[in-house]
Backbone as JSON, one array per atom type, in Angstrom:
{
  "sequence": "XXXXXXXXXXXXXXXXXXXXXXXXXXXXXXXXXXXXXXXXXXXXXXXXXXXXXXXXXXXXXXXXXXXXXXXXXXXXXXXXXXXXXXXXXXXXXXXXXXXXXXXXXXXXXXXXXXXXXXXXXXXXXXXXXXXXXXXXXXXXXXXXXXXXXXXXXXXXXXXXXXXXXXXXXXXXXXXXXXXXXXXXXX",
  "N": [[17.64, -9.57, -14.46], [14.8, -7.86, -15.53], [11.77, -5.86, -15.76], [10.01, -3.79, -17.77], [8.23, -0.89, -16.97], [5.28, 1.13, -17.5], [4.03, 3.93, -15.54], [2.08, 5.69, -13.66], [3.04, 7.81, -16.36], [5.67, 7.44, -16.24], [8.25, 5.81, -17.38], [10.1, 3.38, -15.99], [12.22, 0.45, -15.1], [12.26, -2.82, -13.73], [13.31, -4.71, -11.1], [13.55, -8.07, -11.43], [12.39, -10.26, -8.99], [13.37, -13.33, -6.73], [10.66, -14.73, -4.68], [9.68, -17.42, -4.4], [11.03, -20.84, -5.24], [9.37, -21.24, -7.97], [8.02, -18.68, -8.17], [8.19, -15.65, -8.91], [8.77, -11.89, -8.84], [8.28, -8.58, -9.79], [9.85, -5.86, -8.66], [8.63, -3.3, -7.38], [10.11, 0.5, -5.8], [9.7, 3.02, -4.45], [10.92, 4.32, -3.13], [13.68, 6.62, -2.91], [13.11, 7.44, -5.4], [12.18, 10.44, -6.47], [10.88, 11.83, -8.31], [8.89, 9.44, -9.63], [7.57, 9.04, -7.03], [6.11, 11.75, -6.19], [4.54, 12.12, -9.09], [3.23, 9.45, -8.69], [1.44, 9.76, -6.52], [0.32, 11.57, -7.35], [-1.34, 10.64, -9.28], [-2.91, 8.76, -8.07], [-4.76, 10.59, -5.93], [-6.19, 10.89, -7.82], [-7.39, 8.95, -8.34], [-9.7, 9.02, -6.38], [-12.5, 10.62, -4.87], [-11.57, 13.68, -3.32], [-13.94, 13.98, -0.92], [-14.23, 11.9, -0.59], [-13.59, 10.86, 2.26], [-11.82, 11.11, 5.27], [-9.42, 10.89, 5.86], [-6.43, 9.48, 5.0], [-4.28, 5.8, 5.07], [-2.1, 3.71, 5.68], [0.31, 0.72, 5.61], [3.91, 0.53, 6.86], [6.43, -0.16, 5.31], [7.17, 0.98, 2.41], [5.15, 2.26, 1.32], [5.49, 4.42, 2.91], [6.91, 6.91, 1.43], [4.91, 7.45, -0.57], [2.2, 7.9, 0.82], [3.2, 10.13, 2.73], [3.61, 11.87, 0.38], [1.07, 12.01, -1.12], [-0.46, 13.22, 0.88], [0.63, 15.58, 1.31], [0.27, 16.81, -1.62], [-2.68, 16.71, -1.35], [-3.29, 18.3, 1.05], [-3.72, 17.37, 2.98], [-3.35, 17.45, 6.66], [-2.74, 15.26, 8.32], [-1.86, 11.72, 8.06], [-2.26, 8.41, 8.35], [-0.18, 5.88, 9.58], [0.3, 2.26, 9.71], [2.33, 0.64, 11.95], [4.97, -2.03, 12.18], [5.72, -2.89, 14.33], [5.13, -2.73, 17.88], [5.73, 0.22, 19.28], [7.61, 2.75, 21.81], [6.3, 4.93, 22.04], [3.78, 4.59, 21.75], [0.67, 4.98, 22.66], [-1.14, 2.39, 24.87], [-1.27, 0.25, 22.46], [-3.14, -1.25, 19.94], [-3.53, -4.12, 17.81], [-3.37, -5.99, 14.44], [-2.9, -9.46, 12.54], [-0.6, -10.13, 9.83], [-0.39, -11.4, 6.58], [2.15, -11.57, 4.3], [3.38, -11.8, 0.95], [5.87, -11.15, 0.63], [6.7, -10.98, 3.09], [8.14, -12.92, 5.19], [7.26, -15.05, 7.21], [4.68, -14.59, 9.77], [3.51, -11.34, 10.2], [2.79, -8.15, 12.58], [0.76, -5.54, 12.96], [0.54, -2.34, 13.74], [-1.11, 0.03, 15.51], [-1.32, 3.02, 17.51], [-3.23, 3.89, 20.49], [-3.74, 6.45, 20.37], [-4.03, 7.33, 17.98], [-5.52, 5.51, 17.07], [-7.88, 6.59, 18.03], [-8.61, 8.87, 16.67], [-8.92, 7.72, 14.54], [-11.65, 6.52, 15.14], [-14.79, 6.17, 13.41], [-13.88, 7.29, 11.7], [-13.93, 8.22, 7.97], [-11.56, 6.35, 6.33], [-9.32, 6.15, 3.6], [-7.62, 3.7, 2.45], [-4.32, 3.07, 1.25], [-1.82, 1.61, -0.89], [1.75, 0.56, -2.14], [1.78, -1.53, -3.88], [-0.34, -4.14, -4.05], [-1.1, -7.42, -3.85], [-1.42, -10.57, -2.99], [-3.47, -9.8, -1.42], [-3.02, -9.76, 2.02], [-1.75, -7.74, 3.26], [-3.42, -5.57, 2.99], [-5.91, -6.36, 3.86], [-5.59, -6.5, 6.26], [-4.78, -4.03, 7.38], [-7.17, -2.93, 6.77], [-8.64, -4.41, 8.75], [-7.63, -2.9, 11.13], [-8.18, -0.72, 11.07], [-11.02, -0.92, 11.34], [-10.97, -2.33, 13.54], [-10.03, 0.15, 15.03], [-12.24, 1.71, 15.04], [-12.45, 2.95, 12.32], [-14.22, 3.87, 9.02], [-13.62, 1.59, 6.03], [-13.71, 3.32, 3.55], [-12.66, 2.9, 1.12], [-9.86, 1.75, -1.39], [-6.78, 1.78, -2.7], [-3.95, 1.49, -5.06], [-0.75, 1.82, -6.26], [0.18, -0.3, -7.71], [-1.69, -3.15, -9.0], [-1.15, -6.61, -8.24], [-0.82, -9.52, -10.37], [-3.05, -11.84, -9.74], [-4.99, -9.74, -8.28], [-5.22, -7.9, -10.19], [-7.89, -8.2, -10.65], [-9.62, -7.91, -9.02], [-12.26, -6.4, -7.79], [-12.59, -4.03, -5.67], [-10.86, -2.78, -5.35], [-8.4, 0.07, -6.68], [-6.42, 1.23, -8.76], [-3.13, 2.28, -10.49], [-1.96, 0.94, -12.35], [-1.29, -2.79, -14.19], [0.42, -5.82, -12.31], [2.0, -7.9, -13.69], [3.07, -11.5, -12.83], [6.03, -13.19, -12.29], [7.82, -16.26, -14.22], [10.56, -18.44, -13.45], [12.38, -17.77, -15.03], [12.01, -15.28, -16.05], [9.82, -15.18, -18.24], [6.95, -13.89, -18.23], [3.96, -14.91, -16.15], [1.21, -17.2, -16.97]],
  "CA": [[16.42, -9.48, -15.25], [14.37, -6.35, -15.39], [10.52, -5.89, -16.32], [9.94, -2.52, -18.29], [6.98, -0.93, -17.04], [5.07, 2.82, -17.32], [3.19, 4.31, -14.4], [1.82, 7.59, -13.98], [3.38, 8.81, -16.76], [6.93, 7.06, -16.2], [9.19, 4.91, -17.35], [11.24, 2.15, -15.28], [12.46, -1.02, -14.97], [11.65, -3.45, -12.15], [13.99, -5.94, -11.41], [12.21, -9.05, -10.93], [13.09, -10.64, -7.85], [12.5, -14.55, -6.14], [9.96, -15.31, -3.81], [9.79, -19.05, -4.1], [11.35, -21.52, -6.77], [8.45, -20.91, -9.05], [7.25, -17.79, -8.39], [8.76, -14.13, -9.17], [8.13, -10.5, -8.86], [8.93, -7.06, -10.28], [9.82, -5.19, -7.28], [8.49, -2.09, -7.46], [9.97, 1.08, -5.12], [9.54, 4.41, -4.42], [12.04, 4.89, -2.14], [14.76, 7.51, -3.36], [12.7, 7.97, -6.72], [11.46, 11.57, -5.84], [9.72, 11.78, -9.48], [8.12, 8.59, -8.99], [6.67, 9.0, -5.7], [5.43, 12.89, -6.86], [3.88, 11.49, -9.99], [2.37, 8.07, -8.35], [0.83, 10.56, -5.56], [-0.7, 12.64, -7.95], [-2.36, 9.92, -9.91], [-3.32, 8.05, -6.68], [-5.78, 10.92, -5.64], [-7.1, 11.38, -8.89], [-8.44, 7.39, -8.31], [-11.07, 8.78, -5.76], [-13.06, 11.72, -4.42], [-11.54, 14.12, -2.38], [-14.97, 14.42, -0.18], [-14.98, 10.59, -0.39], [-12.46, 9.99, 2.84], [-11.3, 12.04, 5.84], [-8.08, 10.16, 6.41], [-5.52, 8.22, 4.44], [-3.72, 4.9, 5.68], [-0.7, 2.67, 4.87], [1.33, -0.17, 6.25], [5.11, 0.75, 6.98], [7.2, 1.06, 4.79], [7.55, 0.93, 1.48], [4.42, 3.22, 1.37], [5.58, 5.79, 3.49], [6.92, 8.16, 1.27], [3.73, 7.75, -1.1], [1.39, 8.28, 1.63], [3.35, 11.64, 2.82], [3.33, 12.97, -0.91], [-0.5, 12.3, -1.04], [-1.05, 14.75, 1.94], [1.04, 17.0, 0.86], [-0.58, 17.48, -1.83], [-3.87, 16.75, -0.86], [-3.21, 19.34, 1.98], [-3.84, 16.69, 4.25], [-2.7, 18.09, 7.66], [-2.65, 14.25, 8.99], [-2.59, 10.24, 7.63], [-1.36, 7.15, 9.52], [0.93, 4.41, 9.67], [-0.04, 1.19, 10.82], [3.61, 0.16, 12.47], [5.45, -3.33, 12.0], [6.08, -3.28, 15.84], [5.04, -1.89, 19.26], [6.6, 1.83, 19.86], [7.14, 3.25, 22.78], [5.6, 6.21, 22.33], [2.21, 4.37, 21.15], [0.22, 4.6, 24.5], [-2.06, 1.18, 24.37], [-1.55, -0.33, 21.05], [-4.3, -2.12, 18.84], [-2.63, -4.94, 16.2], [-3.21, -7.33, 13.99], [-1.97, -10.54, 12.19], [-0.54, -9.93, 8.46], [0.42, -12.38, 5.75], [2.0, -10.76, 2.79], [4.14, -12.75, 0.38], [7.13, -10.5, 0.29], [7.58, -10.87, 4.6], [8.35, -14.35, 5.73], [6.03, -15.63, 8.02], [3.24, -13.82, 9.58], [3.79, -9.87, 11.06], [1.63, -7.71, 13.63], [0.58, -4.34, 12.55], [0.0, -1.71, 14.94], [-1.37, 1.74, 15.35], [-1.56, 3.65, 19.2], [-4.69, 4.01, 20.79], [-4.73, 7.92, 20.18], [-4.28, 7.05, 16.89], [-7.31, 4.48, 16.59], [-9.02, 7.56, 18.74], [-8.81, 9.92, 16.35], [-10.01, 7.39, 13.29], [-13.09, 6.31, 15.41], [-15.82, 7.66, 13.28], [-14.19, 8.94, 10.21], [-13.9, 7.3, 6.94], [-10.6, 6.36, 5.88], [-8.91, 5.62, 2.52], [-6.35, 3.05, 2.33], [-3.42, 3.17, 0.24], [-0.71, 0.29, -0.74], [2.37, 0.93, -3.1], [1.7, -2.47, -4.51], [-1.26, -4.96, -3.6], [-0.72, -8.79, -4.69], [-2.82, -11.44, -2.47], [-4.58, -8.92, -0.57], [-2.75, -10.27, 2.92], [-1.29, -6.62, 4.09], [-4.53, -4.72, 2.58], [-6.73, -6.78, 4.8], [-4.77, -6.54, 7.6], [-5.11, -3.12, 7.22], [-8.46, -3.19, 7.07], [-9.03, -5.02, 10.36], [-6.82, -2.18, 11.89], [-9.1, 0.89, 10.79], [-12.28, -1.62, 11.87], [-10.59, -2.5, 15.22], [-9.94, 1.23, 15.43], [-13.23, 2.25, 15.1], [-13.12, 3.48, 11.41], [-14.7, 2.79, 8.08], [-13.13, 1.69, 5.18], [-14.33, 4.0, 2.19], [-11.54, 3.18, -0.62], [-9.01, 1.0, -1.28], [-5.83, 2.13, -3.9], [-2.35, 1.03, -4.97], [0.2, 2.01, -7.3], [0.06, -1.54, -8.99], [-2.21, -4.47, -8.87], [-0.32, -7.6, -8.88], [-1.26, -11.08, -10.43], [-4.98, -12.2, -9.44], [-4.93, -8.7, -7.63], [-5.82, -6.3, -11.11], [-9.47, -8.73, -11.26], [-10.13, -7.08, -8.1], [-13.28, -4.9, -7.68], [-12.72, -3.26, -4.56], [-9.56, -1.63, -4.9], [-8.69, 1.01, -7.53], [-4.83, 1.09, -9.1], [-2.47, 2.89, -11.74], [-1.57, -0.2, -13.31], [-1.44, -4.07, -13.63], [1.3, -6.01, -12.82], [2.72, -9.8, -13.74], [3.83, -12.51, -11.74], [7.14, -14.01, -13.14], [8.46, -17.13, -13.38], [12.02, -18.16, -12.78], [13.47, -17.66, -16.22], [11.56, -13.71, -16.31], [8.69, -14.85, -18.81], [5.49, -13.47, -17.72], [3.4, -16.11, -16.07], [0.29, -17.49, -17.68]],
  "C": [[15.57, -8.32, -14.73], [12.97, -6.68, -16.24], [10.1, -4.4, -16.81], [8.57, -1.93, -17.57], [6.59, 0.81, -17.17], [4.39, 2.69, -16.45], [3.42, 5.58, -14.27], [2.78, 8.28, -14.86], [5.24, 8.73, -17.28], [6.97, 6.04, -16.53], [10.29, 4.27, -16.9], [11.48, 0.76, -15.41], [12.37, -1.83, -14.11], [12.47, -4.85, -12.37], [13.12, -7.38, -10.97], [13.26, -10.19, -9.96], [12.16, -11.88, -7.94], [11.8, -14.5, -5.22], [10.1, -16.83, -3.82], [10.43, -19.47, -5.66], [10.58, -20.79, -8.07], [7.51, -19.41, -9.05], [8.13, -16.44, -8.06], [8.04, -12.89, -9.46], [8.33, -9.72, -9.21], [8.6, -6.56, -9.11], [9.67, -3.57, -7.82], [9.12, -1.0, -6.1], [10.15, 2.12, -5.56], [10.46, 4.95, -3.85], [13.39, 5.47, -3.19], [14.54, 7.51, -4.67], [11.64, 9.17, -6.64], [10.42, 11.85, -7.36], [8.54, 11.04, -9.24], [6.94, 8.24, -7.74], [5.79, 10.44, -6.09], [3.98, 12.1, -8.08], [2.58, 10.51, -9.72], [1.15, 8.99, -7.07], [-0.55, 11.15, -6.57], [-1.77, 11.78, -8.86], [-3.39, 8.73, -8.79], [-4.93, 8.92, -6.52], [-6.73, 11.13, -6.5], [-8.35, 10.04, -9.02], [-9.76, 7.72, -7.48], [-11.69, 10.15, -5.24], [-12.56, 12.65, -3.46], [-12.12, 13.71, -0.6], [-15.29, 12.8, 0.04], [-13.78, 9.88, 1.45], [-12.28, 11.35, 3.86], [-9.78, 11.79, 6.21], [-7.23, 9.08, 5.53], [-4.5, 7.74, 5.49], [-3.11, 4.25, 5.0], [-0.29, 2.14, 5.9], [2.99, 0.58, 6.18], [5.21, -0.75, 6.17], [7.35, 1.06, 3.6], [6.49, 2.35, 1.09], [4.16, 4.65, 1.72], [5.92, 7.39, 2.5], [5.44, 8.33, 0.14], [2.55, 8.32, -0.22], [1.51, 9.92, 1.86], [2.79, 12.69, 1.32], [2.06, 13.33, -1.45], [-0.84, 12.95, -0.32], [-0.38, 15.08, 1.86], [0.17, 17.86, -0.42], [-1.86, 17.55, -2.12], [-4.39, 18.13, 0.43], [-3.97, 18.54, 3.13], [-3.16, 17.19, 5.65], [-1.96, 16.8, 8.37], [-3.0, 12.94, 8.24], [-1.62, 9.97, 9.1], [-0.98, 6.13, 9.06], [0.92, 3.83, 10.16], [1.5, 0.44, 10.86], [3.95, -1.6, 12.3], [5.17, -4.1, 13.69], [5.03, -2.14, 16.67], [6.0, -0.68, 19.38], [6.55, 2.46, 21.22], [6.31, 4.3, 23.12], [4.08, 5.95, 22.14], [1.87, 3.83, 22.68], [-1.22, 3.26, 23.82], [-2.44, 0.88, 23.21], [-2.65, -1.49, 20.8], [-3.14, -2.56, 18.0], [-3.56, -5.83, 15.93], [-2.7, -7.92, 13.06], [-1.68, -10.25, 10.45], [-0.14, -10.53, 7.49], [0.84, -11.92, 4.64], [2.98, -11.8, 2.32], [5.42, -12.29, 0.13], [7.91, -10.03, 1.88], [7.73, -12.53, 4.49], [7.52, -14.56, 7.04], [5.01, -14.41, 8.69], [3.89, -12.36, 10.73], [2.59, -9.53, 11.68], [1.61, -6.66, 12.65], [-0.17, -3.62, 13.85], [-0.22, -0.39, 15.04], [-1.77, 1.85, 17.36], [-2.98, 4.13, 19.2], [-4.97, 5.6, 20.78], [-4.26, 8.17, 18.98], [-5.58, 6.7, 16.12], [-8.15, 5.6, 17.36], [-9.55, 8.52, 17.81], [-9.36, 9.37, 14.86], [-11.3, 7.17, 13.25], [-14.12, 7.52, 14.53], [-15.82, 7.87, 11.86], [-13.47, 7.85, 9.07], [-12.37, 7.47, 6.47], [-10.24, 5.41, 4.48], [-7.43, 4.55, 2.38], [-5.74, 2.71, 1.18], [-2.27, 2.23, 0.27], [0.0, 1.03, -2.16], [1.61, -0.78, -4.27], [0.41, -3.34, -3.64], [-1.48, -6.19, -4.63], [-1.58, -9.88, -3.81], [-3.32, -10.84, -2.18], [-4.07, -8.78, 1.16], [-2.65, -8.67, 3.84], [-2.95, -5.75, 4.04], [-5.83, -5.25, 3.61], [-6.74, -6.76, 6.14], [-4.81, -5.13, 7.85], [-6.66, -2.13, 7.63], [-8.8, -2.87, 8.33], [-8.59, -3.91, 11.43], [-8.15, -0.99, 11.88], [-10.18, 0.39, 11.54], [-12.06, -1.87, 13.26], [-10.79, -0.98, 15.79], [-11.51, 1.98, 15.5], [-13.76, 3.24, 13.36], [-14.08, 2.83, 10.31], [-14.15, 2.96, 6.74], [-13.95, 2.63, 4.09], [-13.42, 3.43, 0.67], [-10.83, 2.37, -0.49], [-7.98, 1.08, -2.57], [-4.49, 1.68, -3.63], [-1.92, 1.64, -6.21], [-0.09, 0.58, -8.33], [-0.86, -2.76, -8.37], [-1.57, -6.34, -9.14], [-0.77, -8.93, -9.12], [-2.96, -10.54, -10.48], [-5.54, -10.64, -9.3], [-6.29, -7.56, -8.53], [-7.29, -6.89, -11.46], [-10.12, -8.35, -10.25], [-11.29, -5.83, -8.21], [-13.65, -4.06, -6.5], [-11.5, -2.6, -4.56], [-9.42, -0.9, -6.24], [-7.06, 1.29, -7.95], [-4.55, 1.32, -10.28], [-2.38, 1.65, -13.09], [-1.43, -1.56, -12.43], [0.09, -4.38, -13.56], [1.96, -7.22, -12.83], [2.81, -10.57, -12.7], [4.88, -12.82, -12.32], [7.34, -15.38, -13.14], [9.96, -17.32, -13.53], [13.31, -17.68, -14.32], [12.87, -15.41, -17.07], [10.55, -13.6, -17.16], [7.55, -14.34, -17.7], [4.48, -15.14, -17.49], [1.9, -16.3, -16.52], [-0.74, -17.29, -16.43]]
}
């Protein structure tokens, strides 16, 4: 089963995947759709002010290549990636706790302390391919706020469910919940 959908401009299909008995998703990715990610980039920055943000942010991974293609061509020199895990190379990591509905139980998120050094201060925009309870986006959050920044923005490629009644975040399009037979859920 497949959910048709347009975004920036395109046309795909989204297979709609299980989460629980009763509840299903159109999986959206970006990964190895180089149009797609171009496209979704370019309508991304158009959601907010240049001059409104010194820094864009994302969770690993689904986001990653959207994030890059937004500073590219934003001419961003620098965003960040708040990590699943601990790295070695991250000298004294900052985390915290993340509930999203598409991990299985609860993840860390983590950015290196000359990471969080260099957000202290400066307003950052956070970016999600998809945003559906809010669980990663908040978690997110807490990261920039631990770090010392301040949220300014909040954007996704798609709003999912409850998500698109949202007035703090800013997104291309809405997008369903399923249930197990692929109607659209009420």
């Amino acid at each position: 089963m497949t959910y048709p959908i347009e975004v920036a401009g395109l046309k795909r299909e989204l297979p709609i995947c299980k989460v629980t008995d009763d509840l299903y998703i159109g999986a959206f990715l970006c990964f190895g759709d180089a149009e797609l990610t171009v496209a979704c980039a370019r309508e991304l920055l158009k959601l907010v002010p240049a001059d409104s943000y010194d820094y864009i942010f994302t969770a690993e991974a689904k986001s990653i290549p959207l994030i890059h293609e937004m500073a590219r061509q934003s001419g961003a020199a620098k965003y960040f990636i708040a990590r699943k895990g601990a790295k070695a190379y991250m000298p004294d990591p900052i985390h915290v706790e993340d509930h999203s509905i598409t991990t299985a139980g609860t993840q860390k998120l983590f950015l290196g302390r000359d990471d969080a050094d260099l957000i202290r201060g400066k307003r950052i925009l956070i970016m999600d391919d998809v945003i559906s309870t809010g669980g990663s986006l908040k978690a997110m959050e807490a990261l920039v706020q631990e770090a010392g920044g301040v949220v300014t923005g909040k954007v996704a490629v798609l709003a999912e469910g409850d998500a698109a009644d949202r007035t703090d975040i800013k997104f291309l399009k809405k997008l369903p919940l399923f249930n197990a037979d692929g109607t659209v859920k009420d």
